[in-house]
Amino acid sequence: MTASSKRIHLAVYDTYADWETGHTTAHLTQRGHRIRTVGPTAEQPVTTMGGVRIQPDMALADLSPEDSSLLILTGASLWDTGDDLAPFAEKAREFLAAGVPVAAICGATAGLARAGLLDDRAHTSAAAAYLDGQPGYAGAGRYVEADAVTDGILITAGPTEPVAFAREVFALLGAYKPDVLDAWYRLFHDSDETAFPVLMAAAERGDA
């Protein structure tokens, strides 16, 4: 796999919910993927919900699907207070149309709902009622009560499920073999101590 094909793009913007993508980006980095942050501009730093300042690697306008293997859209208060982040939902439309995966968690699912990107795809979010209130959303019949949902190349998850979100991303990208991914999820989501030896054995074999 080339360096370009392993590049992951993480959307960052003011009020970005720091905790929602930590598992995803940390473990993808360990698996050899390169994380690049994408902001509204490359010049202006953004401040996360946790008060952390991030200088984006690149501007959204400069991001092309052919240069990426995944676009991650995080939750943020801005998704619920206006249309400032609508360009990120439109970039997701561009990615999906090009056959490049998109993973959205928390408020980002509302942005996709308003853009009509969930109408024909199975998806989840914080709650069905949260999406029902989004203007233009017509996907209620495809809503799934689950921690995280993958439909083709689109992943969605609610705000309380960063580990399930990461699991779906890893599965879609083939980051871990199925048995190792199962052990990873059991350890980080369920605190199942029996999963630890499985991960250690996989690491020794070069599977993790």
PDB file of C-alpha atoms in Angstrom:
ATOM      1  CA  MET A   1       0.000   0.000   0.000  1.00  0.00           C
ATOM      2  CA  THR A   2       1.432   3.397  -0.926  1.00  0.00           C
ATOM      3  CA  ALA A   3       1.855   6.268   1.498  1.00  0.00           C
ATOM      4  CA  SER A   4      -0.823   8.200  -0.391  1.00  0.00           C
ATOM      5  CA  SER A   5      -3.362   5.393  -0.151  1.00  0.00           C
ATOM      6  CA  LYS A   6      -2.805   5.146   3.596  1.00  0.00           C
ATOM      7  CA  ARG A   7      -3.371   8.868   4.221  1.00  0.00           C
ATOM      8  CA  ILE A   8      -6.300   9.577   6.545  1.00  0.00           C
ATOM      9  CA  HIS A   9      -7.879  13.024   6.677  1.00  0.00           C
ATOM     10  CA  LEU A  10      -9.300  14.220   9.985  1.00  0.00           C
ATOM     11  CA  ALA A  11     -11.588  17.241   9.847  1.00  0.00           C
ATOM     12  CA  VAL A  12     -10.879  19.789  12.573  1.00  0.00           C
ATOM     13  CA  TYR A  13     -12.822  22.927  13.384  1.00  0.00           C
ATOM     14  CA  ASP A  14     -13.709  25.060  16.386  1.00  0.00           C
ATOM     15  CA  THR A  15     -15.572  23.118  19.127  1.00  0.00           C
ATOM     16  CA  TYR A  16     -14.336  19.800  17.681  1.00  0.00           C
ATOM     17  CA  ALA A  17     -15.046  17.043  20.234  1.00  0.00           C
ATOM     18  CA  ASP A  18     -11.526  15.857  21.062  1.00  0.00           C
ATOM     19  CA  TRP A  19     -12.405  12.523  22.639  1.00  0.00           C
ATOM     20  CA  GLU A  20     -14.457  11.091  19.799  1.00  0.00           C
ATOM     21  CA  THR A  21     -11.625  10.151  17.468  1.00  0.00           C
ATOM     22  CA  GLY A  22      -8.668   9.489  19.768  1.00  0.00           C
ATOM     23  CA  HIS A  23      -8.848   5.706  19.531  1.00  0.00           C
ATOM     24  CA  THR A  24      -9.321   5.863  15.778  1.00  0.00           C
ATOM     25  CA  THR A  25      -6.389   8.107  14.936  1.00  0.00           C
ATOM     26  CA  ALA A  26      -3.977   6.701  17.524  1.00  0.00           C
ATOM     27  CA  HIS A  27      -4.351   3.102  16.430  1.00  0.00           C
ATOM     28  CA  LEU A  28      -4.420   3.905  12.709  1.00  0.00           C
ATOM     29  CA  THR A  29      -1.134   5.736  13.187  1.00  0.00           C
ATOM     30  CA  GLN A  30       0.284   2.656  14.896  1.00  0.00           C
ATOM     31  CA  ARG A  31      -0.805   0.634  11.868  1.00  0.00           C
ATOM     32  CA  GLY A  32       1.179   2.860   9.524  1.00  0.00           C
ATOM     33  CA  HIS A  33      -1.463   5.314   8.378  1.00  0.00           C
ATOM     34  CA  ARG A  34      -0.619   8.997   8.142  1.00  0.00           C
ATOM     35  CA  ILE A  35      -3.113  11.379   9.759  1.00  0.00           C
ATOM     36  CA  ARG A  36      -3.525  14.828   8.200  1.00  0.00           C
ATOM     37  CA  THR A  37      -5.794  17.433   9.752  1.00  0.00           C
ATOM     38  CA  VAL A  38      -8.102  19.448   7.510  1.00  0.00           C
ATOM     39  CA  GLY A  39      -9.503  22.771   8.654  1.00  0.00           C
ATOM     40  CA  PRO A  40     -11.628  25.520   7.109  1.00  0.00           C
ATOM     41  CA  THR A  41      -8.272  27.120   6.243  1.00  0.00           C
ATOM     42  CA  ALA A  42      -4.668  26.084   6.765  1.00  0.00           C
ATOM     43  CA  GLU A  43      -3.682  29.459   8.226  1.00  0.00           C
ATOM     44  CA  GLN A  44      -6.119  29.785  11.125  1.00  0.00           C
ATOM     45  CA  PRO A  45      -5.746  27.466  14.152  1.00  0.00           C
ATOM     46  CA  VAL A  46      -8.904  25.878  15.537  1.00  0.00           C
ATOM     47  CA  THR A  47      -9.770  25.314  19.188  1.00  0.00           C
ATOM     48  CA  THR A  48     -11.323  22.025  20.241  1.00  0.00           C
ATOM     49  CA  MET A  49     -14.095  21.620  22.767  1.00  0.00           C
ATOM     50  CA  GLY A  50     -11.393  20.671  25.256  1.00  0.00           C
ATOM     51  CA  GLY A  51      -9.511  23.925  24.686  1.00  0.00           C
ATOM     52  CA  VAL A  52      -6.701  22.401  22.594  1.00  0.00           C
ATOM     53  CA  ARG A  53      -5.422  24.521  19.700  1.00  0.00           C
ATOM     54  CA  ILE A  54      -4.740  22.704  16.430  1.00  0.00           C
ATOM     55  CA  GLN A  55      -3.001  24.139  13.396  1.00  0.00           C
ATOM     56  CA  PRO A  56      -4.582  22.342  10.413  1.00  0.00           C
ATOM     57  CA  ASP A  57      -2.235  20.667   7.962  1.00  0.00           C
ATOM     58  CA  MET A  58      -4.340  21.774   5.029  1.00  0.00           C
ATOM     59  CA  ALA A  59      -7.472  23.647   3.968  1.00  0.00           C
ATOM     60  CA  LEU A  60     -10.698  21.860   3.126  1.00  0.00           C
ATOM     61  CA  ALA A  61     -10.757  23.412  -0.345  1.00  0.00           C
ATOM     62  CA  ASP A  62      -7.459  21.698  -1.152  1.00  0.00           C
ATOM     63  CA  LEU A  63      -8.617  18.206  -0.180  1.00  0.00           C
ATOM     64  CA  SER A  64      -9.353  15.773  -3.021  1.00  0.00           C
ATOM     65  CA  PRO A  65     -10.802  12.273  -2.560  1.00  0.00           C
ATOM     66  CA  GLU A  66      -8.142  10.739  -4.803  1.00  0.00           C
ATOM     67  CA  ASP A  67      -5.490  11.784  -2.266  1.00  0.00           C
ATOM     68  CA  SER A  68      -7.194  10.088   0.662  1.00  0.00           C
ATOM     69  CA  SER A  69      -8.307   6.713   1.947  1.00  0.00           C
ATOM     70  CA  LEU A  70     -10.767   8.103   4.523  1.00  0.00           C
ATOM     71  CA  LEU A  71     -12.377  11.354   5.666  1.00  0.00           C
ATOM     72  CA  ILE A  72     -13.259  11.509   9.368  1.00  0.00           C
ATOM     73  CA  LEU A  73     -15.856  14.047  10.477  1.00  0.00           C
ATOM     74  CA  THR A  74     -16.015  14.673  14.202  1.00  0.00           C
ATOM     75  CA  GLY A  75     -18.734  16.029  16.395  1.00  0.00           C
ATOM     76  CA  ALA A  76     -18.728  19.732  17.279  1.00  0.00           C
ATOM     77  CA  SER A  77     -21.120  22.260  18.752  1.00  0.00           C
ATOM     78  CA  LEU A  78     -20.949  24.141  15.454  1.00  0.00           C
ATOM     79  CA  TRP A  79     -22.901  21.380  13.702  1.00  0.00           C
ATOM     80  CA  ASP A  80     -25.925  22.404  15.812  1.00  0.00           C
ATOM     81  CA  THR A  81     -25.633  26.183  15.742  1.00  0.00           C
ATOM     82  CA  GLY A  82     -25.619  27.034  12.057  1.00  0.00           C
ATOM     83  CA  ASP A  83     -24.220  26.171   8.655  1.00  0.00           C
ATOM     84  CA  ASP A  84     -20.566  27.005   9.286  1.00  0.00           C
ATOM     85  CA  LEU A  85     -19.589  23.361   8.798  1.00  0.00           C
ATOM     86  CA  ALA A  86     -21.809  22.691   5.771  1.00  0.00           C
ATOM     87  CA  PRO A  87     -18.737  22.715   3.468  1.00  0.00           C
ATOM     88  CA  PHE A  88     -17.440  19.657   5.332  1.00  0.00           C
ATOM     89  CA  ALA A  89     -20.694  17.802   4.630  1.00  0.00           C
ATOM     90  CA  GLU A  90     -20.359  18.762   0.973  1.00  0.00           C
ATOM     91  CA  LYS A  91     -16.816  17.405   0.966  1.00  0.00           C
ATOM     92  CA  ALA A  92     -18.234  14.160   2.367  1.00  0.00           C
ATOM     93  CA  ARG A  93     -20.643  14.081  -0.576  1.00  0.00           C
ATOM     94  CA  GLU A  94     -17.666  14.458  -2.922  1.00  0.00           C
ATOM     95  CA  PHE A  95     -15.824  11.615  -1.183  1.00  0.00           C
ATOM     96  CA  LEU A  96     -18.781   9.238  -1.286  1.00  0.00           C
ATOM     97  CA  ALA A  97     -19.429  10.015  -4.942  1.00  0.00           C
ATOM     98  CA  ALA A  98     -15.793   9.177  -5.659  1.00  0.00           C
ATOM     99  CA  GLY A  99     -16.007   5.878  -3.763  1.00  0.00           C
ATOM    100  CA  VAL A 100     -13.792   7.026  -0.875  1.00  0.00           C
ATOM    101  CA  PRO A 101     -14.978   6.187   2.675  1.00  0.00           C
ATOM    102  CA  VAL A 102     -16.370   8.724   5.121  1.00  0.00           C
ATOM    103  CA  ALA A 103     -16.722   8.196   8.885  1.00  0.00           C
ATOM    104  CA  ALA A 104     -18.951  10.592  10.844  1.00  0.00           C
ATOM    105  CA  ILE A 105     -19.611  10.654  14.568  1.00  0.00           C
ATOM    106  CA  CYS A 106     -21.931  12.649  16.816  1.00  0.00           C
ATOM    107  CA  GLY A 107     -22.970  16.042  15.411  1.00  0.00           C
ATOM    108  CA  ALA A 108     -21.329  15.320  12.080  1.00  0.00           C
ATOM    109  CA  THR A 109     -24.166  12.867  11.404  1.00  0.00           C
ATOM    110  CA  ALA A 110     -26.588  15.803  11.633  1.00  0.00           C
ATOM    111  CA  GLY A 111     -24.568  17.635   9.011  1.00  0.00           C
ATOM    112  CA  LEU A 112     -24.757  14.622   6.721  1.00  0.00           C
ATOM    113  CA  ALA A 113     -28.477  14.316   7.404  1.00  0.00           C
ATOM    114  CA  ARG A 114     -29.098  17.931   6.368  1.00  0.00           C
ATOM    115  CA  ALA A 115     -27.109  17.292   3.202  1.00  0.00           C
ATOM    116  CA  GLY A 116     -29.339  14.317   2.339  1.00  0.00           C
ATOM    117  CA  LEU A 117     -26.454  11.858   2.584  1.00  0.00           C
ATOM    118  CA  LEU A 118     -28.237   9.553   5.045  1.00  0.00           C
ATOM    119  CA  ASP A 119     -31.548   9.270   3.210  1.00  0.00           C
ATOM    120  CA  ASP A 120     -30.581   6.120   1.318  1.00  0.00           C
ATOM    121  CA  ARG A 121     -28.020   4.608   3.688  1.00  0.00           C
ATOM    122  CA  ALA A 122     -28.343   2.710   6.954  1.00  0.00           C
ATOM    123  CA  HIS A 123     -27.018   4.941   9.725  1.00  0.00           C
ATOM    124  CA  THR A 124     -27.113   5.858  13.384  1.00  0.00           C
ATOM    125  CA  SER A 125     -26.501   8.922  15.534  1.00  0.00           C
ATOM    126  CA  ALA A 126     -27.059  10.172  19.074  1.00  0.00           C
ATOM    127  CA  ALA A 127     -30.759   9.323  18.793  1.00  0.00           C
ATOM    128  CA  ALA A 128     -33.390   9.041  16.095  1.00  0.00           C
ATOM    129  CA  ALA A 129     -35.110  12.186  17.385  1.00  0.00           C
ATOM    130  CA  TYR A 130     -31.894  14.166  16.974  1.00  0.00           C
ATOM    131  CA  LEU A 131     -31.845  13.492  13.243  1.00  0.00           C
ATOM    132  CA  ASP A 132     -35.615  13.796  12.849  1.00  0.00           C
ATOM    133  CA  GLY A 133     -35.255  17.459  13.744  1.00  0.00           C
ATOM    134  CA  GLN A 134     -32.762  18.167  10.976  1.00  0.00           C
ATOM    135  CA  PRO A 135     -34.188  20.119   8.001  1.00  0.00           C
ATOM    136  CA  GLY A 136     -34.190  18.132   4.785  1.00  0.00           C
ATOM    137  CA  TYR A 137     -33.617  14.772   6.477  1.00  0.00           C
ATOM    138  CA  ALA A 138     -35.672  11.974   4.918  1.00  0.00           C
ATOM    139  CA  GLY A 139     -33.789   8.946   6.160  1.00  0.00           C
ATOM    140  CA  ALA A 140     -35.746   7.993   9.266  1.00  0.00           C
ATOM    141  CA  GLY A 141     -36.613   4.629   7.737  1.00  0.00           C
ATOM    142  CA  ARG A 142     -32.908   3.785   7.478  1.00  0.00           C
ATOM    143  CA  TYR A 143     -32.059   4.701  11.070  1.00  0.00           C
ATOM    144  CA  VAL A 144     -30.537   1.850  13.112  1.00  0.00           C
ATOM    145  CA  GLU A 145     -30.413   1.684  16.907  1.00  0.00           C
ATOM    146  CA  ALA A 146     -26.778   0.611  17.220  1.00  0.00           C
ATOM    147  CA  ASP A 147     -23.489   1.862  18.634  1.00  0.00           C
ATOM    148  CA  ALA A 148     -22.057   2.333  15.146  1.00  0.00           C
ATOM    149  CA  VAL A 149     -23.211   1.432  11.644  1.00  0.00           C
ATOM    150  CA  THR A 150     -21.367   0.789   8.403  1.00  0.00           C
ATOM    151  CA  ASP A 151     -23.272   0.950   5.129  1.00  0.00           C
ATOM    152  CA  GLY A 152     -20.935   0.474   2.207  1.00  0.00           C
ATOM    153  CA  ILE A 153     -18.289   3.154   2.573  1.00  0.00           C
ATOM    154  CA  LEU A 154     -20.129   5.291   5.133  1.00  0.00           C
ATOM    155  CA  ILE A 155     -19.674   4.852   8.892  1.00  0.00           C
ATOM    156  CA  THR A 156     -21.826   6.643  11.475  1.00  0.00           C
ATOM    157  CA  ALA A 157     -21.816   6.562  15.269  1.00  0.00           C
ATOM    158  CA  GLY A 158     -23.258   8.357  18.260  1.00  0.00           C
ATOM    159  CA  PRO A 159     -21.309  10.596  20.657  1.00  0.00           C
ATOM    160  CA  THR A 160     -20.899   7.966  23.379  1.00  0.00           C
ATOM    161  CA  GLU A 161     -19.338   5.343  21.125  1.00  0.00           C
ATOM    162  CA  PRO A 162     -15.782   6.344  20.143  1.00  0.00           C
ATOM    163  CA  VAL A 163     -14.558   2.760  20.555  1.00  0.00           C
ATOM    164  CA  ALA A 164     -17.301   1.250  18.386  1.00  0.00           C
ATOM    165  CA  PHE A 165     -16.640   4.015  15.864  1.00  0.00           C
ATOM    166  CA  ALA A 166     -12.965   3.081  15.768  1.00  0.00           C
ATOM    167  CA  ARG A 167     -13.827  -0.599  15.372  1.00  0.00           C
ATOM    168  CA  GLU A 168     -15.916   0.118  12.279  1.00  0.00           C
ATOM    169  CA  VAL A 169     -13.142   2.225  10.778  1.00  0.00           C
ATOM    170  CA  PHE A 170     -10.549  -0.484  11.413  1.00  0.00           C
ATOM    171  CA  ALA A 171     -12.818  -3.113   9.885  1.00  0.00           C
ATOM    172  CA  LEU A 172     -13.505  -1.029   6.776  1.00  0.00           C
ATOM    173  CA  LEU A 173      -9.823  -0.290   6.214  1.00  0.00           C
ATOM    174  CA  GLY A 174      -8.672  -3.799   7.096  1.00  0.00           C
ATOM    175  CA  ALA A 175      -6.369  -2.438   9.791  1.00  0.00           C
ATOM    176  CA  TYR A 176      -6.589  -5.644  11.858  1.00  0.00           C
ATOM    177  CA  LYS A 177      -7.425  -9.256  11.167  1.00  0.00           C
ATOM    178  CA  PRO A 178     -10.961 -10.101  12.383  1.00  0.00           C
ATOM    179  CA  ASP A 179      -9.868 -12.041  15.476  1.00  0.00           C
ATOM    180  CA  VAL A 180      -7.433  -9.299  16.487  1.00  0.00           C
ATOM    181  CA  LEU A 181     -10.067  -6.614  15.925  1.00  0.00           C
ATOM    182  CA  ASP A 182     -12.500  -8.561  18.101  1.00  0.00           C
ATOM    183  CA  ALA A 183      -9.897  -8.724  20.868  1.00  0.00           C
ATOM    184  CA  TRP A 184      -9.109  -5.026  20.482  1.00  0.00           C
ATOM    185  CA  TYR A 185     -12.778  -4.132  20.893  1.00  0.00           C
ATOM    186  CA  ARG A 186     -13.258  -6.416  23.873  1.00  0.00           C
ATOM    187  CA  LEU A 187     -10.263  -4.853  25.611  1.00  0.00           C
ATOM    188  CA  PHE A 188     -11.008  -1.192  24.952  1.00  0.00           C
ATOM    189  CA  HIS A 189     -14.808  -1.321  25.094  1.00  0.00           C
ATOM    190  CA  ASP A 190     -15.508  -4.090  27.585  1.00  0.00           C
ATOM    191  CA  SER A 191     -12.283  -4.052  29.649  1.00  0.00           C
ATOM    192  CA  ASP A 192     -12.066  -7.785  28.980  1.00  0.00           C
ATOM    193  CA  GLU A 193      -8.669  -8.824  30.322  1.00  0.00           C
ATOM    194  CA  THR A 194      -8.777 -12.081  28.356  1.00  0.00           C
ATOM    195  CA  ALA A 195      -8.381 -10.039  25.179  1.00  0.00           C
ATOM    196  CA  PHE A 196      -4.966  -8.711  26.160  1.00  0.00           C
ATOM    197  CA  PRO A 197      -2.999 -11.934  25.522  1.00  0.00           C
ATOM    198  CA  VAL A 198      -4.614 -12.167  22.079  1.00  0.00           C
ATOM    199  CA  LEU A 199      -3.359  -8.697  21.196  1.00  0.00           C
ATOM    200  CA  MET A 200       0.109  -9.429  22.585  1.00  0.00           C
ATOM    201  CA  ALA A 201       0.330 -12.633  20.563  1.00  0.00           C
ATOM    202  CA  ALA A 202      -0.765 -10.779  17.450  1.00  0.00           C
ATOM    203  CA  ALA A 203       1.880  -8.110  18.074  1.00  0.00           C
ATOM    204  CA  GLU A 204       4.573 -10.771  18.372  1.00  0.00           C
ATOM    205  CA  ARG A 205       3.423 -12.283  15.067  1.00  0.00           C
ATOM    206  CA  GLY A 206       3.382  -8.858  13.445  1.00  0.00           C
ATOM    207  CA  ASP A 207      -0.426  -8.829  13.117  1.00  0.00           C
ATOM    208  CA  ALA A 208      -0.900  -5.815  15.368  1.00  0.00           C
TER     209      ALA A 208
END
